[in-house]
C-alpha positions as a Markdown table, in Angstrom:
| # | Residue | x | y | z |
|---|---|---|---|---|
| 1 | Unk | 3.0 | -17.8 | 19.6 |
| 2 | Unk | 5.8 | -18.3 | 22.2 |
| 3 | Unk | 3.4 | -20.0 | 24.5 |
| 4 | Unk | 2.6 | -22.6 | 21.8 |
| 5 | Unk | 6.2 | -23.3 | 20.9 |
| 6 | Unk | 6.5 | -26.1 | 23.4 |
| 7 | Unk | 3.1 | -27.7 | 22.6 |
| 8 | Unk | 4.8 | -31.1 | 22.0 |
| 9 | Unk | 5.8 | -31.3 | 25.7 |
| 10 | Unk | 2.1 | -31.6 | 26.7 |
| 11 | Unk | 1.8 | -35.4 | 26.2 |
| 12 | Unk | 5.0 | -36.0 | 28.1 |
| 13 | Unk | 3.9 | -33.8 | 31.0 |
| 14 | Unk | 0.4 | -35.4 | 31.1 |
| 15 | Unk | 1.7 | -38.9 | 31.0 |
| 16 | Unk | 4.2 | -38.4 | 33.8 |
| 17 | Unk | 1.6 | -36.6 | 35.9 |
| 18 | Unk | -0.9 | -39.5 | 35.5 |
| 19 | Unk | 1.7 | -42.1 | 36.3 |
| 20 | Unk | 2.8 | -40.3 | 39.4 |
| 21 | Unk | -0.7 | -39.7 | 40.5 |
| 22 | Unk | -1.4 | -43.4 | 40.1 |
| 23 | Unk | 1.7 | -44.2 | 42.1 |
| 24 | Unk | 0.6 | -41.8 | 44.8 |
| 25 | Unk | -2.8 | -43.5 | 45.3 |
| 26 | Unk | -1.8 | -47.1 | 44.6 |
| 27 | Unk | -2.2 | -49.5 | 47.5 |
| 28 | Unk | 1.0 | -50.8 | 49.0 |
| 29 | Unk | 1.3 | -54.6 | 48.6 |
| 30 | Unk | 0.0 | -56.6 | 51.5 |
| 31 | Unk | -1.6 | -53.5 | 53.1 |
| 32 | Unk | -5.2 | -53.2 | 54.1 |
| 33 | Unk | -7.5 | -52.5 | 51.1 |
| 34 | Unk | -8.7 | -49.0 | 50.4 |
| 35 | Unk | -12.4 | -48.2 | 50.4 |
| 36 | Unk | -13.1 | -46.4 | 47.1 |
| 37 | Unk | -15.8 | -44.3 | 48.7 |
| 38 | Unk | -13.4 | -42.8 | 51.2 |
| 39 | Unk | -13.0 | -39.1 | 50.5 |
| 40 | Unk | -9.6 | -38.0 | 49.3 |
| 41 | Unk | -7.4 | -35.8 | 51.5 |
| 42 | Unk | -8.5 | -32.3 | 50.6 |
| 43 | Unk | -6.7 | -29.0 | 51.1 |
| 44 | Unk | -8.4 | -25.6 | 50.7 |
| 45 | Unk | -5.3 | -24.1 | 49.2 |
| 46 | Unk | -4.3 | -26.8 | 46.7 |
| 47 | Unk | -6.3 | -25.5 | 43.7 |
| 48 | Unk | -5.0 | -22.0 | 44.1 |
| 49 | Unk | -1.5 | -23.3 | 44.6 |
| 50 | Unk | -1.9 | -25.5 | 41.5 |
| 51 | Unk | -2.9 | -22.6 | 39.4 |
| 52 | Unk | 0.0 | -20.5 | 40.6 |
| 53 | Unk | 2.4 | -23.3 | 39.7 |
| 54 | Unk | 0.9 | -23.7 | 36.2 |
| 55 | Unk | 1.3 | -19.9 | 35.6 |
| 56 | Unk | 5.0 | -20.2 | 36.5 |
| 57 | Unk | 5.5 | -23.1 | 34.1 |
| 58 | Unk | 5.6 | -26.0 | 36.6 |
| 59 | Unk | 3.0 | -28.1 | 34.9 |
| 60 | Unk | 3.8 | -31.5 | 36.2 |
| 61 | Unk | 3.9 | -30.5 | 39.9 |
| 62 | Unk | 0.7 | -28.4 | 39.3 |
| 63 | Unk | -1.1 | -31.4 | 37.9 |
| 64 | Unk | 0.0 | -33.6 | 40.8 |
| 65 | Unk | -1.0 | -31.1 | 43.4 |
| 66 | Unk | -4.5 | -30.9 | 42.0 |
| 67 | Unk | -4.9 | -34.7 | 41.4 |
| 68 | Unk | -3.1 | -36.1 | 44.5 |
| 69 | Unk | -2.5 | -33.3 | 47.1 |
| 70 | Unk | -1.8 | -35.9 | 49.8 |
| 71 | Unk | 1.7 | -36.4 | 48.2 |
| 72 | Unk | 2.6 | -32.9 | 49.5 |
| 73 | Unk | 0.0 | -32.0 | 52.1 |
| 74 | Unk | 0.2 | -34.8 | 54.6 |
| 75 | Unk | 1.5 | -32.3 | 57.3 |
| 76 | Unk | -0.3 | -29.4 | 58.9 |
| 77 | Unk | 2.3 | -27.1 | 57.3 |
| 78 | Unk | 4.2 | -27.5 | 54.1 |
| 79 | Unk | 6.9 | -25.9 | 52.0 |
| 80 | Unk | 7.1 | -27.4 | 48.5 |
| 81 | Unk | 10.2 | -27.0 | 46.4 |
| 82 | Unk | 8.8 | -27.7 | 42.9 |
| 83 | Unk | 11.2 | -29.3 | 40.4 |
| 84 | Unk | 11.1 | -27.8 | 36.9 |
| 85 | Unk | 9.3 | -30.0 | 34.3 |
| 86 | Unk | 12.4 | -30.7 | 32.2 |
| 87 | Unk | 14.4 | -31.9 | 35.3 |
| 88 | Unk | 11.5 | -34.0 | 36.6 |
| 89 | Unk | 11.2 | -35.6 | 33.2 |
| 90 | Unk | 14.9 | -36.6 | 33.2 |
| 91 | Unk | 14.6 | -37.9 | 36.8 |
| 92 | Unk | 11.6 | -40.1 | 35.8 |
| 93 | Unk | 13.8 | -41.8 | 33.2 |
| 94 | Unk | 16.5 | -42.6 | 35.7 |
| 95 | Unk | 14.4 | -43.8 | 38.7 |
| 96 | Unk | 12.0 | -46.7 | 39.2 |
| 97 | Unk | 8.5 | -45.2 | 38.8 |
| 98 | Unk | 7.3 | -46.3 | 42.2 |
| 99 | Unk | 10.2 | -44.2 | 43.8 |
| 100 | Unk | 9.2 | -40.9 | 42.2 |
| 101 | Unk | 6.7 | -40.2 | 45.0 |
| 102 | Unk | 9.6 | -40.4 | 47.5 |
| 103 | Unk | 11.6 | -38.0 | 45.4 |
| 104 | Unk | 8.7 | -35.5 | 45.5 |
| 105 | Unk | 8.3 | -35.9 | 49.3 |
| 106 | Unk | 12.1 | -35.2 | 49.7 |
| 107 | Unk | 11.3 | -31.8 | 48.1 |
| 108 | Unk | 8.6 | -31.1 | 50.7 |
| 109 | Unk | 9.2 | -29.9 | 54.2 |
| 110 | Unk | 6.6 | -30.1 | 57.1 |
| 111 | Unk | 7.6 | -26.5 | 58.0 |
| 112 | Unk | 6.6 | -23.2 | 56.3 |
| 113 | Unk | 9.3 | -21.0 | 54.8 |
| 114 | Unk | 8.9 | -17.9 | 52.7 |
| 115 | Unk | 11.9 | -16.8 | 50.6 |
| 116 | Unk | 12.6 | -14.1 | 53.2 |
| 117 | Unk | 12.6 | -16.8 | 55.9 |
| 118 | Unk | 15.1 | -18.9 | 54.0 |
| 119 | Unk | 17.4 | -16.0 | 53.2 |
| 120 | Unk | 17.6 | -15.3 | 57.0 |
| 121 | Unk | 18.8 | -18.8 | 57.7 |
| 122 | Unk | 22.5 | -19.4 | 58.2 |
| 123 | Unk | 24.4 | -21.3 | 55.6 |
| 124 | Unk | 24.6 | -25.0 | 56.6 |
| 125 | Unk | 21.3 | -25.1 | 58.5 |
| 126 | Unk | 19.3 | -28.3 | 57.8 |
| 127 | Unk | 15.5 | -28.8 | 58.0 |
| 128 | Unk | 13.3 | -31.9 | 57.6 |
| 129 | Unk | 11.4 | -33.3 | 54.7 |
| 130 | Unk | 8.5 | -35.7 | 54.4 |
| 131 | Unk | 11.1 | -38.5 | 53.8 |
| 132 | Unk | 11.7 | -39.8 | 57.3 |
| 133 | Unk | 15.1 | -38.7 | 58.8 |
| 134 | Unk | 16.2 | -37.2 | 55.5 |
| 135 | Unk | 17.0 | -33.5 | 55.7 |
| 136 | Unk | 18.0 | -30.9 | 53.2 |
| 137 | Unk | 20.5 | -28.1 | 53.8 |
| 138 | Unk | 20.9 | -24.4 | 52.9 |
| 139 | Unk | 24.3 | -24.8 | 51.1 |
| 140 | Unk | 24.7 | -21.2 | 49.8 |
| 141 | Unk | 22.8 | -18.0 | 50.7 |
| 142 | Unk | 23.2 | -14.3 | 49.9 |
| 143 | Unk | 20.4 | -12.2 | 51.3 |
| 144 | Unk | 21.5 | -9.0 | 49.5 |
| 145 | Unk | 21.4 | -10.7 | 46.1 |
| 146 | Unk | 18.4 | -12.9 | 47.1 |
| 147 | Unk | 20.4 | -15.9 | 46.1 |
| 148 | Unk | 19.7 | -19.3 | 47.7 |
| 149 | Unk | 20.9 | -22.8 | 47.0 |
| 150 | Unk | 19.5 | -25.9 | 48.8 |
| 151 | Unk | 21.6 | -29.1 | 48.4 |
| 152 | Unk | 23.6 | -27.0 | 45.9 |
| 153 | Unk | 20.5 | -26.5 | 43.7 |
| 154 | Unk | 19.4 | -23.0 | 42.9 |
| 155 | Unk | 15.9 | -21.7 | 44.1 |
| 156 | Unk | 15.0 | -20.2 | 40.7 |
| 157 | Unk | 11.4 | -19.2 | 41.3 |
| 158 | Unk | 11.0 | -17.9 | 44.9 |
| 159 | Unk | 7.5 | -17.4 | 46.4 |
| 160 | Unk | 5.5 | -18.9 | 43.6 |
| 161 | Unk | 2.7 | -19.3 | 46.2 |
| 162 | Unk | 2.5 | -18.0 | 49.8 |
| 163 | Unk | -0.8 | -18.4 | 51.6 |
| 164 | Unk | -1.7 | -19.7 | 55.1 |
| 165 | Unk | 0.3 | -22.7 | 56.0 |
| 166 | Unk | 1.6 | -23.4 | 52.5 |
| 167 | Unk | 4.7 | -22.0 | 50.6 |
| 168 | Unk | 6.0 | -23.1 | 47.2 |
| 169 | Unk | 9.3 | -22.2 | 45.5 |
| 170 | Unk | 10.6 | -23.5 | 42.2 |
| 171 | Unk | 14.1 | -25.1 | 41.9 |
| 172 | Unk | 16.2 | -25.9 | 38.9 |
| 173 | Unk | 16.5 | -29.7 | 39.6 |
| 174 | Unk | 16.3 | -32.5 | 42.1 |
| 175 | Unk | 18.0 | -32.1 | 45.5 |
| 176 | Unk | 19.7 | -35.5 | 45.2 |
| 177 | Unk | 21.6 | -37.1 | 42.3 |
| 178 | Unk | 20.3 | -40.6 | 41.9 |
| 179 | Unk | 20.9 | -43.3 | 39.4 |
| 180 | Unk | 19.2 | -46.6 | 38.7 |
| 181 | Unk | 20.1 | -48.3 | 42.0 |
| 182 | Unk | 18.1 | -50.6 | 44.2 |
| 183 | Unk | 15.7 | -49.3 | 46.7 |
| 184 | Unk | 18.0 | -49.3 | 49.8 |
| 185 | Unk | 20.8 | -47.6 | 47.8 |
| 186 | Unk | 18.4 | -44.9 | 46.6 |
| 187 | Unk | 17.2 | -44.2 | 50.1 |
| 188 | Unk | 20.7 | -43.9 | 51.4 |
| 189 | Unk | 21.6 | -41.5 | 48.6 |
| 190 | Unk | 18.8 | -39.1 | 49.6 |
| 191 | Unk | 20.4 | -36.9 | 52.2 |
| 192 | Unk | 22.2 | -33.5 | 52.2 |
| 193 | Unk | 25.8 | -34.5 | 53.0 |
| 194 | Unk | 26.2 | -31.4 | 55.2 |
| 195 | Unk | 23.4 | -32.6 | 57.5 |
| 196 | Unk | 24.4 | -34.6 | 60.6 |
| 197 | Unk | 21.8 | -36.1 | 62.9 |
| 198 | Unk | 23.7 | -34.8 | 65.9 |
| 199 | Unk | 24.2 | -31.3 | 64.4 |
| 200 | Unk | 22.9 | -28.3 | 66.4 |
| 201 | Unk | 21.9 | -26.8 | 63.0 |
| 202 | Unk | 19.0 | -29.1 | 62.4 |
| 203 | Unk | 16.0 | -26.7 | 62.4 |
| 204 | Unk | 13.4 | -29.1 | 63.8 |
| 205 | Unk | 15.4 | -30.3 | 66.8 |
| 206 | Unk | 12.9 | -28.8 | 69.4 |
| 207 | Unk | 9.7 | -28.9 | 67.3 |
| 208 | Unk | 7.1 | -30.7 | 69.4 |
| 209 | Unk | 5.3 | -32.2 | 66.5 |
| 210 | Unk | 8.5 | -33.9 | 65.3 |
| 211 | Unk | 9.1 | -35.4 | 68.7 |
| 212 | Unk | 6.1 | -37.7 | 68.0 |
| 213 | Unk | 6.7 | -37.9 | 64.3 |
| 214 | Unk | 3.1 | -36.8 | 63.5 |
| 215 | Unk | 4.0 | -36.2 | 59.9 |
| 216 | Unk | 5.2 | -39.7 | 59.5 |
| 217 | Unk | 2.2 | -41.2 | 61.3 |
| 218 | Unk | -0.2 | -39.3 | 59.0 |
| 219 | Unk | 1.7 | -40.5 | 55.9 |
| 220 | Unk | 1.9 | -44.1 | 57.0 |
| 221 | Unk | -1.8 | -44.2 | 57.7 |
| 222 | Unk | -2.7 | -42.5 | 54.5 |
| 223 | Unk | -0.6 | -44.7 | 52.2 |
| 224 | Unk | -1.6 | -47.9 | 53.9 |
| 225 | Unk | -5.3 | -48.0 | 53.7 |
| 226 | Unk | -6.3 | -45.9 | 56.8 |
| 227 | Unk | -7.1 | -42.8 | 54.8 |
| 228 | Unk | -10.2 | -41.6 | 56.7 |
| 229 | Unk | -8.3 | -41.8 | 60.1 |
| 230 | Unk | -5.3 | -40.0 | 58.6 |
| 231 | Unk | -7.6 | -37.2 | 57.4 |
| 232 | Unk | -9.3 | -37.0 | 60.8 |
| 233 | Unk | -6.0 | -36.9 | 62.7 |
| 234 | Unk | -4.5 | -34.3 | 60.3 |
| 235 | Unk | -7.7 | -32.1 | 60.8 |
| 236 | Unk | -7.5 | -32.0 | 64.6 |
| 237 | Unk | -3.7 | -32.2 | 65.0 |
| 238 | Unk | -3.2 | -28.5 | 65.8 |
| 239 | Unk | -5.5 | -28.8 | 68.8 |
| 240 | Unk | -3.7 | -31.9 | 70.1 |
| 241 | Unk | -0.3 | -30.2 | 69.7 |
| 242 | Unk | -1.7 | -27.2 | 71.7 |
| 243 | Unk | -3.1 | -29.3 | 74.5 |
| 244 | Unk | -0.3 | -31.9 | 74.7 |
| 245 | Unk | 2.9 | -30.1 | 73.7 |
| 246 | Unk | 5.1 | -32.3 | 76.0 |
| 247 | Unk | 4.1 | -35.7 | 74.7 |
| 248 | Unk | 7.1 | -38.1 | 74.3 |
| 249 | Unk | 5.3 | -41.1 | 72.9 |
| 250 | Unk | 1.8 | -42.2 | 71.8 |
| 251 | Unk | -0.2 | -45.4 | 71.1 |
| 252 | Unk | -2.9 | -45.1 | 68.4 |
| 253 | Unk | -5.8 | -47.6 | 68.0 |
| 254 | Unk | -6.7 | -47.2 | 64.3 |
| 255 | Unk | -10.1 | -48.3 | 63.0 |
| 256 | Unk | -10.6 | -49.2 | 59.3 |
| 257 | Unk | -13.0 | -46.3 | 58.8 |
| 258 | Unk | -13.7 | -43.0 | 60.5 |
| 259 | Unk | -16.9 | -41.0 | 60.1 |
| 260 | Unk | -17.2 | -37.2 | 60.2 |
| 261 | Unk | -13.9 | -36.5 | 58.4 |
| 262 | Unk | -15.3 | -33.9 | 56.0 |
| 263 | Unk | -14.2 | -31.0 | 58.2 |
| 264 | Unk | -12.9 | -30.4 | 61.7 |
| 265 | Unk | -15.5 | -30.5 | 64.4 |
| 266 | Unk | -15.7 | -30.9 | 68.2 |
| 267 | Unk | -17.0 | -34.4 | 67.7 |
| 268 | Unk | -14.3 | -35.4 | 65.3 |
| 269 | Unk | -11.7 | -34.1 | 67.7 |
| 270 | Unk | -13.2 | -36.3 | 70.5 |
| 271 | Unk | -13.3 | -39.3 | 68.3 |
| 272 | Unk | -9.7 | -39.0 | 67.3 |
| 273 | Unk | -8.5 | -38.3 | 70.8 |
| 274 | Unk | -10.2 | -41.3 | 72.4 |
| 275 | Unk | -8.1 | -43.5 | 70.0 |
| 276 | Unk | -4.8 | -42.1 | 71.3 |
| 277 | Unk | -2.9 | -43.0 | 74.5 |
| 278 | Unk | -0.3 | -40.6 | 75.9 |
| 279 | Unk | 2.3 | -43.3 | 76.0 |
| 280 | Unk | 3.7 | -46.2 | 73.9 |
| 281 | Unk | 2.2 | -49.6 | 74.8 |
| 282 | Unk | 3.0 | -52.8 | 72.9 |
| 283 | Unk | 0.5 | -55.6 | 72.3 |
| 284 | Unk | 2.4 | -57.8 | 74.7 |
| 285 | Unk | 2.1 | -55.2 | 77.4 |
| 286 | Unk | -1.6 | -54.8 | 76.7 |
| 287 | Unk | -2.2 | -58.5 | 76.8 |
| 288 | Unk | -0.4 | -58.9 | 80.2 |
| 289 | Unk | -2.4 | -56.2 | 81.9 |
| 290 | Unk | -5.0 | -57.3 | 84.6 |
| 291 | Unk | -8.5 | -57.8 | 83.3 |
| 292 | Unk | -10.6 | -54.5 | 83.3 |
| 293 | Unk | -7.5 | -52.3 | 83.5 |
| 294 | Unk | -8.3 | -48.7 | 82.4 |
| 295 | Unk | -6.1 | -46.8 | 79.9 |
| 296 | Unk | -6.0 | -43.0 | 79.9 |
| 297 | Unk | -6.6 | -41.4 | 76.5 |
| 298 | Unk | -6.1 | -37.9 | 75.1 |
| 299 | Unk | -9.8 | -37.3 | 75.6 |
| 300 | Unk | -10.2 | -36.0 | 79.2 |
| 301 | Unk | -12.2 | -38.2 | 81.5 |
| 302 | Unk | -12.7 | -40.9 | 79.0 |
| 303 | Unk | -10.6 | -44.1 | 79.3 |
| 304 | Unk | -10.5 | -47.4 | 77.6 |
| 305 | Unk | -11.1 | -50.7 | 79.3 |
| 306 | Unk | -8.9 | -53.8 | 78.6 |
| 307 | Unk | -10.8 | -57.1 | 78.8 |
| 308 | Unk | -9.4 | -60.6 | 78.4 |
| 309 | Unk | -5.8 | -59.4 | 78.6 |
| 310 | Unk | -4.3 | -61.7 | 81.3 |
| 311 | Unk | -6.9 | -64.5 | 80.6 |
| 312 | Unk | -5.5 | -66.6 | 77.7 |
| 313 | Unk | -8.9 | -68.2 | 77.1 |
| 314 | Unk | -10.4 | -64.9 | 76.1 |
| 315 | Unk | -9.9 | -62.6 | 73.1 |
| 316 | Unk | -8.1 | -59.3 | 74.0 |
| 317 | Unk | -10.4 | -56.4 | 73.5 |
| 318 | Unk | -10.3 | -52.6 | 74.2 |
| 319 | Unk | -13.7 | -51.2 | 75.0 |
| 320 | Unk | -15.2 | -54.3 | 73.6 |
| 321 | Unk | -13.3 | -53.8 | 70.2 |
| 322 | Unk | -10.9 | -56.5 | 69.1 |
| 323 | Unk | -7.3 | -55.6 | 68.1 |
| 324 | Unk | -7.2 | -57.3 | 64.7 |
| 325 | Unk | -3.7 | -56.0 | 63.6 |
| 326 | Unk | -1.3 | -55.5 | 66.5 |
| 327 | Unk | 1.7 | -53.2 | 66.0 |
| 328 | Unk | 1.1 | -52.6 | 62.3 |
| 329 | Unk | 3.5 | -49.6 | 62.6 |
| 330 | Unk | 6.0 | -49.0 | 65.3 |
| 331 | Unk | 8.9 | -46.7 | 66.2 |
| 332 | Unk | 10.6 | -45.6 | 69.5 |
| 333 | Unk | 8.0 | -42.7 | 69.7 |
| 334 | Unk | 4.8 | -44.3 | 68.6 |
| 335 | Unk | 3.0 | -47.6 | 68.0 |
| 336 | Unk | -0.2 | -48.2 | 66.0 |
| 337 | Unk | -2.6 | -51.1 | 66.5 |
| 338 | Unk | -5.3 | -51.9 | 64.0 |
| 339 | Unk | -8.8 | -52.4 | 65.5 |
| 340 | Unk | -12.0 | -53.8 | 64.0 |
| 341 | Unk | -14.2 | -50.7 | 64.5 |
| 342 | Unk | -14.3 | -47.2 | 66.0 |
| 343 | Unk | -14.5 | -46.6 | 69.8 |
| 344 | Unk | -17.7 | -44.9 | 71.0 |
| 345 | Unk | -17.5 | -41.5 | 72.7 |
| 346 | Unk | -19.7 | -41.3 | 75.8 |
| 347 | Unk | -21.1 | -37.9 | 76.6 |
| 348 | Unk | -20.6 | -37.5 | 80.4 |
| 349 | Unk | -22.7 | -35.2 | 82.6 |
| 350 | Unk | -20.7 | -32.2 | 83.8 |
| 351 | Unk | -20.9 | -33.5 | 87.4 |
| 352 | Unk | -19.4 | -36.8 | 86.4 |
| 353 | Unk | -16.6 | -35.1 | 84.5 |
| 354 | Unk | -15.7 | -33.0 | 87.6 |
| 355 | Unk | -15.8 | -36.0 | 89.9 |
| 356 | Unk | -13.8 | -38.3 | 87.6 |
| 357 | Unk | -10.9 | -40.0 | 89.3 |
| 358 | Unk | -7.4 | -38.8 | 88.6 |
| 359 | Unk | -5.0 | -41.1 | 86.6 |
| 360 | Unk | -2.0 | -42.8 | 88.0 |
| 361 | Unk | 1.0 | -44.4 | 86.4 |
| 362 | Unk | 1.8 | -47.8 | 87.8 |
| 363 | Unk | 5.1 | -49.7 | 87.2 |
| 364 | Unk | 4.5 | -53.4 | 86.6 |
| 365 | Unk | 6.6 | -55.9 | 84.8 |
| 366 | Unk | 9.0 | -53.4 | 83.4 |
| 367 | Unk | 6.4 | -51.3 | 81.6 |
| 368 | Unk | 4.1 | -48.4 | 82.4 |
| 369 | Unk | 0.4 | -49.1 | 82.9 |
| 370 | Unk | -1.8 | -46.1 | 82.6 |
| 371 | Unk | -4.5 | -47.1 | 85.1 |
| 372 | Unk | -7.3 | -45.1 | 86.6 |
| 373 | Unk | -8.8 | -45.9 | 90.0 |
| 374 | Unk | -12.4 | -47.1 | 89.6 |
């Protein structure tokens, strides 16, 4: 009988879940259109995690995780701090509906923490969330009492789910108090006051994947129409991090569609890597390169050829593929160019791979050209 006493909450929970799921998958205005046949981002653990959340009474987050796992699982690793249903219902009344997705991502970290891990952290330590440059802080911790507060909010249900690269804990309420303000004011209000960008207590300061902002890249691609490439990149990211742990910047040539994204495979890995350069190159820099310049990629012994760059009468192409949307996303660490179709991977004989010429970095015109001798 007790389980039925709150039956009247069900329509509210369902309505909020559907609204949030719609927000999560809606196309951003003026972004490339989504292909309805593109498979959604899947996660092997999401159904089990959703069931565990529902058993603990977190019905809204449970529904969202099963309907739109990409809200939370856009990183190779995730810790979700699930907001209780009542608190999330109150937040939905105070915030613009389109901003609730950002609220949920502020409660998700691209790092994995069990409750034991968190209890071993010093008070005041900060760690990242899926909202770019917005951290949360451990504001009170007592390992003996298994007591933990994050942004002054109690972790009420520790270790709801712990499996593989996913951890979920329940919290009493949102990590940030937000009223009905405009978008910029809300973004500014999302931040643990104790966290300082220059603080030595920011946990991800030396994390290689955060140097390149891979989590942000996957999110940007996923939410702006490049879903299949985001899935492919996320699937092979662990291998890229292992082979290129010292990358400081990247350039990504992103096609509208990417095949073979159902599961990680050697061919998918090659396809993704041939679309990534190990340095940041703007469209202007590409266009000013000499005709037939070669660009080194993350796929060994396979380079991209620039044609029509310095010739204003020709269209700039990379391996014969046109750059149709230059610099659609850009930061100090990465730049993404939209291209018309996927680059082809050429299978080289073993002797050709062994005899491939080594790459050189040439300074020209104030930028770095990654050229290979022909």
